[in-house]
Amino acid sequence: MSRSLTRKIVLPLLGLLAVLAVWTAISHAVARDFPSPYRTWMESRRYVLEPFFKDGEMNQGIGRLAVYSLVRVGIGFLLTLAIGTPLGFLLGLSRAFHQAFDPIIQFLRPISPLAWLPLGLVIFQKSEPAAVFTIALCAMWPTVINTAVGVRSISPDHLNVGRVLRLSRFKMLTKIIVPASLPYVFTGYRLSLGLAWLVIVASEMLTGTPGVGGFLWQEYNSLVYSHILLSVITIGAIGFALDRLMGLVEARVRAA
Amino acid sequence: MAYLEVRGLTKSYTTRRAVAHVLGGVDLTLDEGEFVGIVGYSGSGKTALISLLAGLLRPDAGTIVLDGAPVVEPGPERGIVFQQYSLLPWMSVYENVALAVDAVNPGMPGGERRRITEELIALVNLSGAAWKRPRELSGGMRQRVAVARGLATRPKLLLMDEPFSALDALTRATLQDELLRIWSERRSTVILVTNDVDEAILLADRIYPLTPGPGAVLGPPIEVTLPRPRGRRHMSLSPAYQKARQGLVEFLRACRRGQA
Ligand SMILES: Nc1ncnc2c1ncn2[C@@H]1O[C@H](COP(=O)(O)OP(=O)(O)OP(=O)(O)O)[C@@H](O)[C@H]1O
Ligand SMILES: [Mg+2]
């Protein structure tokens, strides 16, 4: 086996072992209620091995719960793209638009999802649209800001090509501005998707809707702590997978 | 009135710290079908002058009239080959050229436009690379595409801003020969800006030295009496070449000395 391969596989495995060791130590020495890796696995086995079973609204395999969360994130993320992308282009293209809305965006950006959710519930009266609303509002900003930066950093030489040819506004947009800023746009998409996944867990916990986050909160209330760990690991794994997926898409766009 | 009339063109750049007077009153007259060279040191304002002629920059004072129409904005009747690679990297060679062909021939049937595009690509010997992206091309190939794109609008005036200065000597010579061939086929009106005296002599009918800035102006023109068709073989032995070269180099040196 080559040296680099050893490093790529063996070192991460060692890291994982170290974390499991610390986890075990904590569960034995510090907090007895905190389940060890072994107990977590024994109590979660069914949820993982039969990921799509359904015994009741809140007792379902982890795969089924993950699908609920993913669908919700998917809808929220699509909404984010649909609103955030044109907003970003407007912000990058128009000085007036930038001056009018940039302060508001900078003001809205740091507001936590926990603050938006109750407002969503007030507006929509139902938890499902409230969750989607919260995701869209929180996850939108990286897309908006990266798109605007992408538009503003287009090389003047490339814009000059369009000016010399007197391209129409539409052709200028489709042939030069959009393709030139695409790598930035997709970086924004990747960051937005990460945020959307962060927000979904919080919003499910608050509204108690079925999904990985809702399951986590319910199992905390039912004192089944091993399932909290199962949920946490699932959330991490899916977040990691989503990021990798968008990373691949982003790399393809950059290479194109 | 001449085909191209440039009168009293001045340009300064104002930055936060200082005002840089780049051009101090450039006059230039061209007839249709002429190939004119402008030679100047780096930083003397060659790109500024080309950008003004293209309409990409507005002059502080002065006028540019091309074929009876004042130049106030960029347009496809003034083709330009930029100093740096300005090909759109997300488009293939074909698409880069087609963008220009399509822009000036909106009503033309697609087949006809395709034919023109393919012809231009063949003109610069890139038919085999038509579907490659700029990043897959060598520097010389990229500048060939830029030349094809510059010609694609059948411009009244083709502006070239040191098109070959980023290339190695061998490739530069090849592209100069190709430009010579293309120009003899098409007889477009060309202004070629360069810092290579030999390049200017090989290609141009007439060469203006651009004095080193600040406040650069064009010096007295030097006619190149070398007969066409020209070739680089034995060129340096001809008295016409030696006369042109000596005139240019001496003028530019004298400007430098006067400045120092
Ligand atoms: N946008 C700008 N703002 C301020 N100064 C500028 C700007 N562009 C160019 N200059 C200055 O104007 C002068 C002329 O620049 P220009 O690019 O026209 O030179 P050049 O002759 O094309 O040089 P080179 O041979 O290196 O391309 C230079 O001194 C440069 O520093
Ligand atoms: Mg220059």
Coordinates of N, CA and C in Angstrom, one line a residue, chain B residues 90-249:
Chain B
W90 N -15.6 30.0 -21.1 CA -16.7 29.0 -21.0 C -17.2 28.7 -22.4
M91 N -16.6 29.2 -23.4 CA -17.0 28.9 -24.8 C -15.9 28.3 -25.6
S92 N -16.3 27.4 -26.5 CA -15.3 26.8 -27.4 C -14.8 27.8 -28.4
V93 N -13.7 27.5 -29.1 CA -13.2 28.3 -30.2 C -14.4 28.8 -31.1
Y94 N -15.1 27.7 -31.6 CA -16.2 28.0 -32.5 C -17.2 29.0 -31.9
E95 N -17.6 28.8 -30.6 CA -18.6 29.6 -30.0 C -18.1 31.1 -29.8
N96 N -16.8 31.2 -29.5 CA -16.2 32.5 -29.3 C -16.3 33.3 -30.6
V97 N -16.0 32.6 -31.7 CA -16.1 33.3 -33.0 C -17.6 33.5 -33.4
A98 N -18.4 32.5 -33.2 CA -19.8 32.6 -33.6 C -20.5 33.7 -32.8
L99 N -20.1 34.0 -31.6 CA -20.7 35.1 -30.9 C -20.6 36.4 -31.6
A100 N -19.5 36.6 -32.2 CA -19.3 37.8 -33.0 C -20.0 37.8 -34.3
V101 N -20.0 36.6 -35.0 CA -20.6 36.5 -36.3 C -22.1 36.7 -36.1
D102 N -22.7 36.0 -35.1 CA -24.1 36.1 -34.8 C -24.5 37.6 -34.5
A103 N -23.6 38.3 -33.7 CA -24.0 39.6 -33.2 C -24.2 40.6 -34.4
V104 N -23.5 40.4 -35.5 CA -23.6 41.4 -36.6 C -24.4 40.9 -37.7
N105 N -24.9 39.6 -37.7 CA -25.7 39.1 -38.8 C -27.0 38.6 -38.2
P106 N -27.8 39.4 -37.5 CA -29.0 38.8 -36.8 C -30.0 38.2 -37.8
G107 N -30.1 38.7 -39.0 CA -31.2 38.2 -39.9 C -30.8 37.0 -40.7
M108 N -29.5 36.7 -40.7 CA -28.9 35.7 -41.6 C -29.3 34.3 -41.2
P109 N -29.6 33.4 -42.2 CA -29.9 32.1 -41.9 C -28.8 31.4 -41.2
G110 N -29.1 30.4 -40.3 CA -28.1 29.8 -39.4 C -27.0 29.1 -40.3
G111 N -27.4 28.5 -41.4 CA -26.4 27.7 -42.2 C -25.4 28.7 -42.7
E112 N -25.8 29.8 -43.1 CA -24.9 30.8 -43.7 C -23.9 31.3 -42.6
R113 N -24.5 31.6 -41.4 CA -23.7 32.0 -40.3 C -22.6 31.0 -39.9
R114 N -23.1 29.7 -39.9 CA -22.1 28.6 -39.6 C -21.0 28.6 -40.6
R115 N -21.3 28.8 -41.9 CA -20.3 28.8 -42.9 C -19.3 29.9 -42.7
I116 N -19.8 31.1 -42.4 CA -18.9 32.2 -42.1 C -17.9 31.9 -41.0
T117 N -18.5 31.4 -39.9 CA -17.8 31.1 -38.7 C -16.7 30.0 -39.0
E118 N -17.1 29.0 -39.7 CA -16.1 27.9 -40.1 C -15.0 28.5 -41.0
E119 N -15.4 29.4 -41.9 CA -14.4 30.0 -42.8 C -13.4 30.8 -42.0
L120 N -13.8 31.6 -41.0 CA -12.9 32.4 -40.2 C -12.0 31.5 -39.4
I121 N -12.5 30.4 -38.9 CA -11.7 29.5 -38.1 C -10.6 28.8 -39.0
A122 N -11.0 28.5 -40.2 CA -10.1 27.9 -41.2 C -9.0 29.0 -41.6
L123 N -9.5 30.2 -41.7 CA -8.5 31.3 -42.0 C -7.4 31.4 -41.1
V124 N -7.6 31.1 -39.8 CA -6.5 31.2 -38.8 C -6.0 29.7 -38.5
N125 N -6.3 28.8 -39.4 CA -5.8 27.4 -39.2 C -6.1 26.7 -37.9
L126 N -7.4 26.9 -37.5 CA -7.8 26.2 -36.3 C -8.9 25.2 -36.4
S127 N -9.2 24.8 -37.7 CA -10.3 24.0 -37.9 C -10.3 22.7 -37.1
G128 N -9.1 22.2 -36.8 CA -9.0 21.0 -36.0 C -9.3 21.2 -34.5
A129 N -9.3 22.5 -34.1 CA -9.4 22.7 -32.7 C -10.7 23.5 -32.4
A130 N -11.7 23.5 -33.3 CA -12.8 24.3 -33.2 C -13.6 24.1 -31.9
W131 N -13.6 22.8 -31.4 CA -14.4 22.5 -30.3 C -13.7 22.5 -29.0
K132 N -12.4 23.0 -29.0 CA -11.7 23.1 -27.8 C -12.0 24.4 -27.0
R133 N -11.8 24.3 -25.7 CA -12.0 25.5 -24.9 C -10.6 26.3 -24.9
P134 N -10.7 27.6 -24.6 CA -9.4 28.4 -24.6 C -8.3 27.8 -23.7
R135 N -8.7 27.2 -22.6 CA -7.7 26.7 -21.7 C -7.0 25.5 -22.2
E136 N -7.6 24.9 -23.3 CA -6.9 23.7 -23.9 C -6.0 24.1 -25.0
L137 N -5.9 25.4 -25.3 CA -5.1 25.9 -26.4 C -3.8 26.5 -25.9
S138 N -2.8 26.5 -26.8 CA -1.6 27.2 -26.5 C -1.8 28.7 -26.7
G139 N -0.8 29.5 -26.2 CA -1.0 31.0 -26.3 C -1.2 31.5 -27.7
G140 N -0.4 30.9 -28.6 CA -0.5 31.2 -30.0 C -1.8 30.9 -30.6
M141 N -2.4 29.8 -30.3 CA -3.7 29.4 -30.8 C -4.8 30.3 -30.3
R142 N -4.6 30.7 -29.0 CA -5.6 31.6 -28.4 C -5.6 33.0 -29.2
Q143 N -4.4 33.5 -29.5 CA -4.4 34.8 -30.2 C -4.9 34.6 -31.6
R144 N -4.8 33.4 -32.2 CA -5.4 33.2 -33.5 C -6.9 33.3 -33.4
V145 N -7.4 32.7 -32.4 CA -8.9 32.8 -32.2 C -9.3 34.3 -32.0
A146 N -8.5 35.0 -31.3 CA -8.8 36.4 -31.0 C -8.8 37.2 -32.4
V147 N -7.8 36.9 -33.2 CA -7.8 37.5 -34.5 C -9.0 37.2 -35.4
A148 N -9.4 35.9 -35.3 CA -10.6 35.5 -36.1 C -11.8 36.2 -35.5
R149 N -11.9 36.3 -34.2 CA -13.1 37.0 -33.7 C -13.0 38.5 -34.0
G150 N -11.8 39.1 -34.1 CA -11.7 40.5 -34.4 C -12.2 40.7 -35.9
L151 N -11.9 39.8 -36.7 CA -12.3 39.9 -38.1 C -13.8 39.5 -38.4
A152 N -14.4 38.8 -37.4 CA -15.7 38.2 -37.6 C -16.8 39.2 -37.9
T153 N -16.6 40.5 -37.4 CA -17.6 41.5 -37.7 C -17.4 42.2 -39.0
R154 N -16.4 41.8 -39.8 CA -16.0 42.6 -41.0 C -15.8 44.0 -40.6
P155 N -15.0 44.4 -39.6 CA -14.9 45.7 -39.1 C -14.3 46.7 -40.2
K156 N -14.8 47.9 -40.1 CA -14.2 49.0 -40.9 C -12.7 49.2 -40.5
L157 N -12.5 49.0 -39.2 CA -11.1 49.2 -38.6 C -10.9 48.1 -37.6
L158 N -9.7 47.5 -37.8 CA -9.3 46.4 -36.9 C -8.2 47.0 -36.0
L159 N -8.5 47.0 -34.7 CA -7.5 47.5 -33.7 C -6.8 46.4 -33.0
M160 N -5.5 46.4 -33.0 CA -4.7 45.3 -32.4 C -3.8 45.8 -31.4
D161 N -4.0 45.4 -30.2 CA -3.1 45.9 -29.0 C -2.1 44.9 -28.7
E162 N -0.9 45.0 -29.2 CA 0.2 44.1 -28.9 C -0.3 42.6 -28.9
P163 N -0.9 42.2 -30.1 CA -1.5 40.9 -30.0 C -0.6 39.7 -29.8
F164 N 0.7 39.9 -30.1 CA 1.6 38.8 -30.1 C 2.7 38.9 -29.0
S165 N 2.6 40.0 -28.2 CA 3.7 40.3 -27.3 C 3.8 39.2 -26.2
A166 N 2.8 38.5 -25.9 CA 2.9 37.5 -24.8 C 3.4 36.1 -25.4
L167 N 3.7 36.1 -26.7 CA 4.1 34.8 -27.3 C 5.6 34.7 -27.4
D168 N 6.1 33.4 -27.4 CA 7.5 33.2 -27.6 C 7.9 33.6 -29.1
A169 N 9.2 33.8 -29.3 CA 9.7 34.4 -30.5 C 9.3 33.6 -31.8
L170 N 9.4 32.3 -31.7 CA 9.1 31.5 -32.8 C 7.6 31.6 -33.2
T171 N 6.7 31.4 -32.2 CA 5.3 31.5 -32.4 C 4.9 32.9 -32.9
R172 N 5.5 33.9 -32.3 CA 5.3 35.3 -32.8 C 5.5 35.4 -34.2
A173 N 6.7 34.9 -34.7 CA 7.0 35.0 -36.1 C 5.9 34.3 -37.0
T174 N 5.5 33.1 -36.5 CA 4.5 32.4 -37.3 C 3.2 33.2 -37.4
L175 N 2.8 33.8 -36.3 CA 1.5 34.6 -36.3 C 1.7 35.9 -37.1
Q176 N 2.8 36.4 -37.1 CA 3.0 37.6 -37.9 C 2.9 37.3 -39.4
D177 N 3.5 36.1 -39.8 CA 3.4 35.7 -41.2 C 1.9 35.5 -41.5
E178 N 1.2 34.8 -40.6 CA -0.2 34.6 -40.9 C -1.0 35.8 -41.0
L179 N -0.7 36.8 -40.1 CA -1.4 38.1 -40.2 C -1.2 38.8 -41.5
L180 N 0.1 38.6 -42.0 CA 0.5 39.2 -43.3 C -0.4 38.6 -44.4
R181 N -0.5 37.3 -44.4 CA -1.3 36.6 -45.4 C -2.8 37.0 -45.3
I182 N -3.3 37.0 -44.1 CA -4.7 37.3 -43.9 C -5.0 38.7 -44.4
W183 N -4.1 39.7 -44.1 CA -4.3 41.0 -44.5 C -4.3 41.2 -46.0
S184 N -3.3 40.4 -46.6 CA -3.2 40.5 -48.1 C -4.5 39.9 -48.7
E185 N -5.1 39.0 -48.0 CA -6.4 38.4 -48.6 C -7.6 39.4 -48.4
R186 N -7.6 40.1 -47.2 CA -8.8 40.8 -46.9 C -8.7 42.3 -47.0
R187 N -7.4 42.8 -46.9 CA -7.2 44.2 -47.1 C -8.1 45.1 -46.1
S188 N -8.1 44.7 -44.9 CA -8.9 45.5 -43.9 C -8.0 46.7 -43.5
T189 N -8.6 47.7 -42.9 CA -7.9 48.8 -42.4 C -7.5 48.4 -41.0
V190 N -6.2 48.5 -40.7 CA -5.7 48.0 -39.4 C -4.8 49.0 -38.7
I191 N -5.0 49.1 -37.4 CA -4.0 49.8 -36.6 C -3.4 48.8 -35.6
L192 N -2.1 48.6 -35.7 CA -1.4 47.6 -34.9 C -0.5 48.3 -33.9
V193 N -0.8 48.1 -32.7 CA 0.1 48.7 -31.7 C 1.1 47.7 -31.2
T194 N 2.3 48.1 -31.0 CA 3.3 47.0 -30.7 C 4.5 47.7 -30.0
N195 N 5.3 46.9 -29.3 CA 6.6 47.4 -28.8 C 7.7 46.8 -29.6
D196 N 7.4 46.1 -30.7 CA 8.4 45.4 -31.5 C 8.5 46.1 -32.8
V197 N 9.7 46.7 -33.0 CA 9.9 47.6 -34.2 C 9.9 46.7 -35.4
D198 N 10.5 45.5 -35.4 CA 10.6 44.7 -36.6 C 9.2 44.2 -37.0
E199 N 8.3 43.9 -36.0 CA 7.0 43.5 -36.3 C 6.2 44.6 -37.0
A200 N 6.4 45.8 -36.6 CA 5.7 46.9 -37.2 C 6.2 47.1 -38.7
I201 N 7.5 47.0 -38.9 CA 8.1 47.1 -40.2 C 7.6 46.0 -41.2
L202 N 7.6 44.8 -40.7 CA 7.1 43.7 -41.5 C 5.7 43.9 -42.0
L203 N 4.9 44.4 -41.1 CA 3.4 44.4 -41.3 C 2.9 45.7 -41.9
A204 N 3.4 46.9 -41.4 CA 2.7 48.1 -41.7 C 3.1 48.8 -42.9
D205 N 2.2 49.7 -43.4 CA 2.6 50.6 -44.5 C 3.3 51.8 -43.9
R206 N 2.9 52.2 -42.7 CA 3.4 53.4 -42.1 C 3.4 53.2 -40.6
I207 N 4.4 53.8 -40.0 CA 4.6 53.6 -38.6 C 4.7 54.9 -37.8
Y208 N 3.9 55.1 -36.8 CA 4.1 56.2 -35.9 C 4.8 55.8 -34.6
P209 N 5.8 56.6 -34.2 CA 6.3 56.3 -32.9 C 5.4 57.1 -31.9
L210 N 5.2 56.4 -30.7 CA 4.4 57.1 -29.7 C 5.5 57.5 -28.6
T211 N 5.5 58.8 -28.3 CA 6.6 59.3 -27.4 C 6.2 58.7 -26.0
P212 N 7.3 58.5 -25.2 CA 7.0 58.0 -23.9 C 6.3 59.1 -23.1
G213 N 5.3 58.6 -22.3 CA 4.5 59.6 -21.5 C 5.3 60.2 -20.4
P214 N 4.8 61.1 -19.6 CA 3.4 61.5 -19.6 C 3.1 62.5 -20.8
G215 N 1.8 62.5 -21.1 CA 1.4 63.4 -22.2 C 2.0 62.9 -23.6
A216 N 1.8 61.6 -23.8 CA 2.4 61.0 -25.0 C 1.7 61.6 -26.3
V217 N 2.5 61.8 -27.3 CA 1.9 62.1 -28.6 C 2.6 61.2 -29.7
L218 N 2.0 61.3 -30.9 CA 2.6 60.5 -32.0 C 3.6 61.3 -32.7
G219 N 4.8 60.8 -32.9 CA 5.9 61.4 -33.6 C 5.6 61.4 -35.1
P220 N 6.6 62.0 -35.9 CA 6.4 61.9 -37.3 C 6.4 60.5 -37.9
P221 N 5.5 60.2 -38.8 CA 5.4 58.9 -39.3 C 6.5 58.5 -40.2
I222 N 6.8 57.2 -40.2 CA 7.9 56.7 -41.1 C 7.2 55.7 -42.1
E223 N 7.4 56.0 -43.4 CA 6.8 55.2 -44.4 C 7.7 53.9 -44.6
V224 N 7.0 52.8 -44.7 CA 7.8 51.6 -44.9 C 7.7 51.3 -46.4
T225 N 8.8 51.4 -47.1 CA 8.7 51.3 -48.6 C 9.0 49.9 -49.1
L226 N 9.1 48.9 -48.1 CA 9.3 47.5 -48.5 C 8.2 47.1 -49.5
P227 N 8.5 46.5 -50.6 CA 7.4 46.1 -51.5 C 6.6 44.9 -50.9
R228 N 5.3 44.8 -51.3 CA 4.5 43.7 -50.9 C 4.4 42.8 -52.1
P229 N 4.2 41.5 -52.0 CA 4.1 40.7 -50.7 C 5.5 40.7 -50.0
R230 N 5.4 40.8 -48.7 CA 6.6 40.8 -47.9 C 6.9 39.5 -47.3
G231 N 8.1 39.2 -47.0 CA 8.5 38.0 -46.3 C 9.6 38.4 -45.3
R232 N 9.8 37.6 -44.3 CA 10.8 38.0 -43.3 C 12.2 37.6 -43.8
R233 N 12.3 36.7 -44.8 CA 13.6 36.3 -45.3 C 14.3 37.5 -46.0
H234 N 15.5 37.7 -45.7 CA 16.3 38.8 -46.3 C 15.8 40.2 -46.0
M235 N 14.7 40.3 -45.2 CA 14.1 41.6 -45.0 C 15.1 42.5 -44.4
S236 N 15.9 42.0 -43.4 CA 16.8 42.9 -42.6 C 17.9 43.4 -43.5
L237 N 18.1 42.7 -44.7 CA 19.2 43.2 -45.5 C 18.8 44.4 -46.4
S238 N 17.4 44.6 -46.5 CA 17.0 45.6 -47.5 C 17.2 47.0 -47.0
P239 N 17.6 47.9 -47.8 CA 17.8 49.3 -47.4 C 16.5 49.9 -46.9
A240 N 15.4 49.5 -47.5 CA 14.1 50.1 -47.0 C 13.9 49.8 -45.5
Y241 N 14.2 48.5 -45.2 CA 14.0 48.1 -43.8 C 14.9 48.8 -42.9
Q242 N 16.2 48.9 -43.3 CA 17.2 49.6 -42.5 C 16.9 51.0 -42.2
K243 N 16.3 51.7 -43.3 CA 16.0 53.1 -43.1 C 14.9 53.3 -42.1
A244 N 13.8 52.5 -42.3 CA 12.7 52.6 -41.4 C 13.1 52.3 -40.0
R245 N 13.8 51.2 -39.8 CA 14.2 50.8 -38.4 C 15.1 51.9 -37.8
Q246 N 16.0 52.4 -38.5 CA 16.9 53.5 -38.0 C 16.1 54.7 -37.6
G247 N 15.2 55.1 -38.5 CA 14.4 56.3 -38.2 C 13.6 56.1 -36.9
L248 N 12.9 55.0 -36.7 CA 12.1 54.7 -35.5 C 12.9 54.7 -34.3
V249 N 14.0 53.9 -34.3 CA 14.8 53.7 -33.1 C 15.4 55.0 -32.7

